[in-house]
CSV table of C-alpha atoms in Angstrom, one decimal:
chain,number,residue,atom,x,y,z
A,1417,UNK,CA,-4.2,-5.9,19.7
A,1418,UNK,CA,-1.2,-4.6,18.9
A,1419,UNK,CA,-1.5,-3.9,15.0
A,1420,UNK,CA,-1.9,-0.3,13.6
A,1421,UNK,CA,-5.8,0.9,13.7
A,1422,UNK,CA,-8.2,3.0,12.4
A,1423,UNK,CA,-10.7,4.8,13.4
A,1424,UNK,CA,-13.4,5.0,12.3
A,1425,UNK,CA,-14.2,2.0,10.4
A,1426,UNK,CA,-16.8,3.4,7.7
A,1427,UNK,CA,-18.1,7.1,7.3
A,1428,UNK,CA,-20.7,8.1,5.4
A,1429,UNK,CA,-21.1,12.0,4.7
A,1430,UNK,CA,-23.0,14.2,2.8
A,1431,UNK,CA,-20.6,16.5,-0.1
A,1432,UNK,CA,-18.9,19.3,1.7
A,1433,UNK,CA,-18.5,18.3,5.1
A,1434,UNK,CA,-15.6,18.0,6.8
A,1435,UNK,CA,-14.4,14.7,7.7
A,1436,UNK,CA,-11.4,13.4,9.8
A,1437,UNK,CA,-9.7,10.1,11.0
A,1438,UNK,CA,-7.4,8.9,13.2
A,1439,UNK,CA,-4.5,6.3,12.8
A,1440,UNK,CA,-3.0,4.7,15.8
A,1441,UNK,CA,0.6,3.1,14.7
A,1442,UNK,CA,2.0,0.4,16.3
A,1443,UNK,CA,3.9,2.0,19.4
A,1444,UNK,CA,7.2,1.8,18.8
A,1445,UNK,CA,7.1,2.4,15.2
A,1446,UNK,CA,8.5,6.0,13.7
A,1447,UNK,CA,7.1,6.1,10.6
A,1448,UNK,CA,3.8,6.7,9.4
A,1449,UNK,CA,1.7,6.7,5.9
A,1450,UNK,CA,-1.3,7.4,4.8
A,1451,UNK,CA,-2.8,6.0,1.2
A,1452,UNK,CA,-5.4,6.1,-0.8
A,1453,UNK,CA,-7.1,3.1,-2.5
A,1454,UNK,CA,-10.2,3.1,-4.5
A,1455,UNK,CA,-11.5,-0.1,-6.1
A,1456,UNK,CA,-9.6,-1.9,-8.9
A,1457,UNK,CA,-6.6,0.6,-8.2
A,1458,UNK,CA,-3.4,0.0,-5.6
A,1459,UNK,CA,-2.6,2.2,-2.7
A,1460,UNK,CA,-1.9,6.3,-3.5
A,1461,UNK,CA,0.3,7.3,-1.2
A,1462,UNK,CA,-1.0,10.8,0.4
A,1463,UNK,CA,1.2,11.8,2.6
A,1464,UNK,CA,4.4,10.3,5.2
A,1465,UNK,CA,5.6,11.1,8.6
A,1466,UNK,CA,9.2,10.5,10.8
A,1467,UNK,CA,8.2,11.4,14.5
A,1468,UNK,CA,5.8,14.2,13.9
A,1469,UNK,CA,7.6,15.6,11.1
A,1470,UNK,CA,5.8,15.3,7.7
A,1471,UNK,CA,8.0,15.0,5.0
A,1472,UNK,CA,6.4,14.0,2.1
A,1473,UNK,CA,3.4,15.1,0.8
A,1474,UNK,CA,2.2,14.0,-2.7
A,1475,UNK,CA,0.5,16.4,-5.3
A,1476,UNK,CA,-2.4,14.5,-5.0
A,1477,UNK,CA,-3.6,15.9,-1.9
A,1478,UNK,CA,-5.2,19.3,-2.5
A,1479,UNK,CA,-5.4,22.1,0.0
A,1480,UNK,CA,-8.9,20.4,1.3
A,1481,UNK,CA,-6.5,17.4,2.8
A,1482,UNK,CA,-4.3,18.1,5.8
A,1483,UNK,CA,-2.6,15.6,8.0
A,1484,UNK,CA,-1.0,15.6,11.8
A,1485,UNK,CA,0.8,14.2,14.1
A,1486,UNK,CA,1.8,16.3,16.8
A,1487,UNK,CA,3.0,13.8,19.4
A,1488,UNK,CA,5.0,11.7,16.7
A,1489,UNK,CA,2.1,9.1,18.0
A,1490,UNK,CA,-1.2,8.6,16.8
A,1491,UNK,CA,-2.4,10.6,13.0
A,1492,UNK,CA,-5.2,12.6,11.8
A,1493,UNK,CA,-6.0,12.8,8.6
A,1494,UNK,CA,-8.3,15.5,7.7
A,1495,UNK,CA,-10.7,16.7,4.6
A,1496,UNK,CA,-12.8,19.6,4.2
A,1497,UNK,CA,-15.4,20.2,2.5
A,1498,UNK,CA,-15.1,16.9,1.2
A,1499,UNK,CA,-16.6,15.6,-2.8
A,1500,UNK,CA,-17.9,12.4,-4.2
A,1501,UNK,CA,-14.3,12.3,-5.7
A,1502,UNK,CA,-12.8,11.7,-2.2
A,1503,UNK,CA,-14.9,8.5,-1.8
A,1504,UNK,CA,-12.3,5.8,-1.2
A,1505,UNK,CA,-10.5,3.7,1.4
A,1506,UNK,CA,-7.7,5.6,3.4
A,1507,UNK,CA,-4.6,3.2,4.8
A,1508,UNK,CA,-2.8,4.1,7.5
A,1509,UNK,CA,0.6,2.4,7.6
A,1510,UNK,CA,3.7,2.1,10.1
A,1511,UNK,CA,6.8,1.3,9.5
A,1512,UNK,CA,9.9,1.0,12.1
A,1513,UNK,CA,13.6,2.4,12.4
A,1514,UNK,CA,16.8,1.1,14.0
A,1515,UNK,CA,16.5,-2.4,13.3
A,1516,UNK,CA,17.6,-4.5,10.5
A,1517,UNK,CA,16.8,-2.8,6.5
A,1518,UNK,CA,14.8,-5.8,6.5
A,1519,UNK,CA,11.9,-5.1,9.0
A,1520,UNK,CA,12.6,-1.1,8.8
A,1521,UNK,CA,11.1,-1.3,5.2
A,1522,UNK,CA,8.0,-3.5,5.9
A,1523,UNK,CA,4.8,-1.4,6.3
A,1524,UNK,CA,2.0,-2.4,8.6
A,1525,UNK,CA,-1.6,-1.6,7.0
A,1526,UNK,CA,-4.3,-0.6,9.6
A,1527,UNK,CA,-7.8,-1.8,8.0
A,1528,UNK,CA,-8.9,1.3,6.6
A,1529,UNK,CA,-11.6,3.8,6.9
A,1530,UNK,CA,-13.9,3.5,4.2
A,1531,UNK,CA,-15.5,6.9,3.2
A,1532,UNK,CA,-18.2,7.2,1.0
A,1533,UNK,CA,-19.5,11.0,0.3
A,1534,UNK,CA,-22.9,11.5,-0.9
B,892,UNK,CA,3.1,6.8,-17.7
B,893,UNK,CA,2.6,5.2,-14.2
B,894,UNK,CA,5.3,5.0,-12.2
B,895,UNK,CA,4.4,1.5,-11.2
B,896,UNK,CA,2.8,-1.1,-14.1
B,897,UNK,CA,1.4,-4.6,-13.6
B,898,UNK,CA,0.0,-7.1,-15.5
B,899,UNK,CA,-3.6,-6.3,-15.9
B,900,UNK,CA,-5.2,-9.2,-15.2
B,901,UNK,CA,-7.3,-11.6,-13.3
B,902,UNK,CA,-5.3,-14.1,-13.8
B,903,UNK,CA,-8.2,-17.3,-13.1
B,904,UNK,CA,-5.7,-20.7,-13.0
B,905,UNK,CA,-6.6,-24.2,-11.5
B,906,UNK,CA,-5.0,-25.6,-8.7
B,907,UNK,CA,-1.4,-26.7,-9.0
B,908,UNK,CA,-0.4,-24.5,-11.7
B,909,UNK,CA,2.3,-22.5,-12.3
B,910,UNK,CA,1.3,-18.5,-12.7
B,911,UNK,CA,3.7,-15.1,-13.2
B,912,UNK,CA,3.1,-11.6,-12.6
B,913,UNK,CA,5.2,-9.2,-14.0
B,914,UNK,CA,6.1,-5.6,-12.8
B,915,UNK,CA,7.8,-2.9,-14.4
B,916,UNK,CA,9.0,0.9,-13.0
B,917,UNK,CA,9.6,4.0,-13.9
B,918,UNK,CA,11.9,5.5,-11.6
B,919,UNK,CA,15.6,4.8,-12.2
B,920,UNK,CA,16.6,5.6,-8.9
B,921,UNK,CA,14.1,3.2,-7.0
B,922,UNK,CA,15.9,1.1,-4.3
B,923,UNK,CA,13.4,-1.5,-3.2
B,924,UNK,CA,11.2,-3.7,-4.0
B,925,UNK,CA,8.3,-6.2,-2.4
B,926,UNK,CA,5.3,-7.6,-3.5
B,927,UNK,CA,2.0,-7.7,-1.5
B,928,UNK,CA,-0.4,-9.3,-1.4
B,929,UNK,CA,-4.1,-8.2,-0.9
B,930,UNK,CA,-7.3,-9.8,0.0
B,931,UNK,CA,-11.2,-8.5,-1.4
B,932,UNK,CA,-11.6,-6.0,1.6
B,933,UNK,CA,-8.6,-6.2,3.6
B,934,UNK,CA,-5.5,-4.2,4.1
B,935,UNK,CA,-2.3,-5.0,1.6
B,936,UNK,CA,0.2,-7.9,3.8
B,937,UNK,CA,3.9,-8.0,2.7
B,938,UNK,CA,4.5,-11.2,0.7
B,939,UNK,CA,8.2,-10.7,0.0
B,940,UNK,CA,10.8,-8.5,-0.7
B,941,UNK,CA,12.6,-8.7,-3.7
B,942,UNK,CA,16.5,-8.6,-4.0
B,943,UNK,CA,18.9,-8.5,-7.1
B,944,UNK,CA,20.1,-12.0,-7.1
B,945,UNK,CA,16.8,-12.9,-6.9
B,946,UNK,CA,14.8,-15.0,-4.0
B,947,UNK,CA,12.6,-17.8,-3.4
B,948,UNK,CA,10.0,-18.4,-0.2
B,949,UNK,CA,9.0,-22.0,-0.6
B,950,UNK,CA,6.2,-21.6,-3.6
B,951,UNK,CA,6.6,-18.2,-4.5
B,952,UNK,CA,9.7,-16.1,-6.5
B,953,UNK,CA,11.2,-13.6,-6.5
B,954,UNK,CA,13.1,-11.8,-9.5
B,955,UNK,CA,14.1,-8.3,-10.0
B,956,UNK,CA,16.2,-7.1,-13.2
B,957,UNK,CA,17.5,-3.3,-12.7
B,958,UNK,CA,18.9,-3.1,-16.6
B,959,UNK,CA,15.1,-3.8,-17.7
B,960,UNK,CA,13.6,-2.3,-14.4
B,961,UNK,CA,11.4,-5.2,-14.2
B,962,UNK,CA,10.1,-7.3,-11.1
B,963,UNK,CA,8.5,-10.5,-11.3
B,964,UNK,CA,6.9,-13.2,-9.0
B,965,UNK,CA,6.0,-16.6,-9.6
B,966,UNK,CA,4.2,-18.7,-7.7
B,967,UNK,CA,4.3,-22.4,-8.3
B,968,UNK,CA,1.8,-25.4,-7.1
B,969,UNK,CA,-0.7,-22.8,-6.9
B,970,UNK,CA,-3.1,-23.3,-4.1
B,971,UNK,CA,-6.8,-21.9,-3.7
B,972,UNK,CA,-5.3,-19.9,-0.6
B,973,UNK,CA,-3.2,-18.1,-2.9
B,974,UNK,CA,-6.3,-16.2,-4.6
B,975,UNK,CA,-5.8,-12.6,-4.2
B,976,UNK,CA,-4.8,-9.5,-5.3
B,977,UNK,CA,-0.9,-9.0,-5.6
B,978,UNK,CA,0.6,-5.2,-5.5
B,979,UNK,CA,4.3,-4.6,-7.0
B,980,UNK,CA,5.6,-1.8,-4.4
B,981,UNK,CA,8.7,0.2,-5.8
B,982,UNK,CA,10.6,1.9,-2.6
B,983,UNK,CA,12.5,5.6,-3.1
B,984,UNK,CA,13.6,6.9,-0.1
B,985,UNK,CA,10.6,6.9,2.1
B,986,UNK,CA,8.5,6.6,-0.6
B,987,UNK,CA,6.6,3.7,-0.9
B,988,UNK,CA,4.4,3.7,-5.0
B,989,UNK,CA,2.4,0.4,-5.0
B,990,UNK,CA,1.4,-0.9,-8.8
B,991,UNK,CA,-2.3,-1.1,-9.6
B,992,UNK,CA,-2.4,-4.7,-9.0
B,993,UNK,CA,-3.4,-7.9,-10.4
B,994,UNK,CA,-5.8,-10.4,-9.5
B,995,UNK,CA,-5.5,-14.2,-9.0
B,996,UNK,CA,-8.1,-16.4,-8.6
B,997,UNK,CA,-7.1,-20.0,-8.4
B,998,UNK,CA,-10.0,-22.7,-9.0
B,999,UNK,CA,-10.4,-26.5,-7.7
């Protein structure tokens, strides 16, 4: 399979533990997203990244979020001490560069890692 | 305001009908648009992109109108397939906003 994945595929936690996931783009593919979806609502976006440069971050992700990706490769996405609030569905997306505008601006959705925080 | 509105919805239609979503945006300055589309528990697909003069994949589209910053998509013959959720996606930069989304459910 050569689509972007996610790991893990559900988490369960209890309020204010930490929590992380990982996000495995497709390979050759520069840029990298991560959103935010809760039922009934579209995508957030949260945060993007060219190579391992992050450079956009939204204001919705408070100080208990941060995000990596030190080999410009795989993503973590990380939150601490985490709240019933964070409860959602977090996308990981890639998106190429260098070929035509067309396929540059198509993102690629992993399936998502359901959290739910008790 | 939200930078990215859609049509509330659900949209519930019969078979072969005609149905239009409409989109509108916030930002001025946005360059690109798309809609996707979104099935109950999986991850958002592109469906199209959406260029000035306006485009068309077979049943489905496309119109965008920059003066009214407005998108649209239309999807004709309607097909129980096409049931899903559809996201308007407004591109800045590297910025990707997606619209709340509406729902279509098309019914024998």
């Amino acid at each position: 399979d050569t689509g972007v994945s996610q790991d893990p595929r559900h988490k369960i936690t209890k309020r204010g533990q930490n929590v992380t996931f990982r996000c495995d783009p497709i390979s050759e593919h520069n840029r990298l997203y991560w959103y935010r979806q809760t039922l009934g609502q579209g995508p957030e976006f949260l945060t993007y990244f060219q190579n391992e440069a992050q450079l956009e971050k939204s204001r919705l992700l408070s100080d208990r979020f941060s995000a990596e990706r030190p080999k410009g490769s795989f993503s973590t996405l990380e939150i601490q001490r985490t709240e019933q609030g964070d409860s959602a569905m977090y996308l990981c997306a890639s998106s190429p560069t260098g070929g035509t505008l067309a396929t540059n601006e198509k993102l690629f959705f992993g399936s998502g890692t359901q959290l739910s925080v008790l | 305001r939200k930078e990215v509105e859609q049509d509330p919805g659900p949209f519930n239609v019969p078979e072969g009908a005609t149905v239009a979503f409409n989109c509108t945006y916030s930002n001025s300055a946005s360059q690109s648009f798309f809609w996707y589309r979104q099935d109950c528990r999986k991850e958002p697909k592109l469906l199209m992109s959406v260029y000035s003069s306006g485009n068309e994949d077979g049943r489905f589209t496309a119109q965008l109108n920059r003066a009214s910053q407005y998108i649209s998509l239309l999807i004709r013959d309607s097909k129980l397939s096409d049931s899903a959720t559809y996201l308007c996606v407004v591109k800045k930069n590297n910025d990707m906003r997606f619209g709340a989304g509406t729902r279509l459910t098309v019914k024998p």
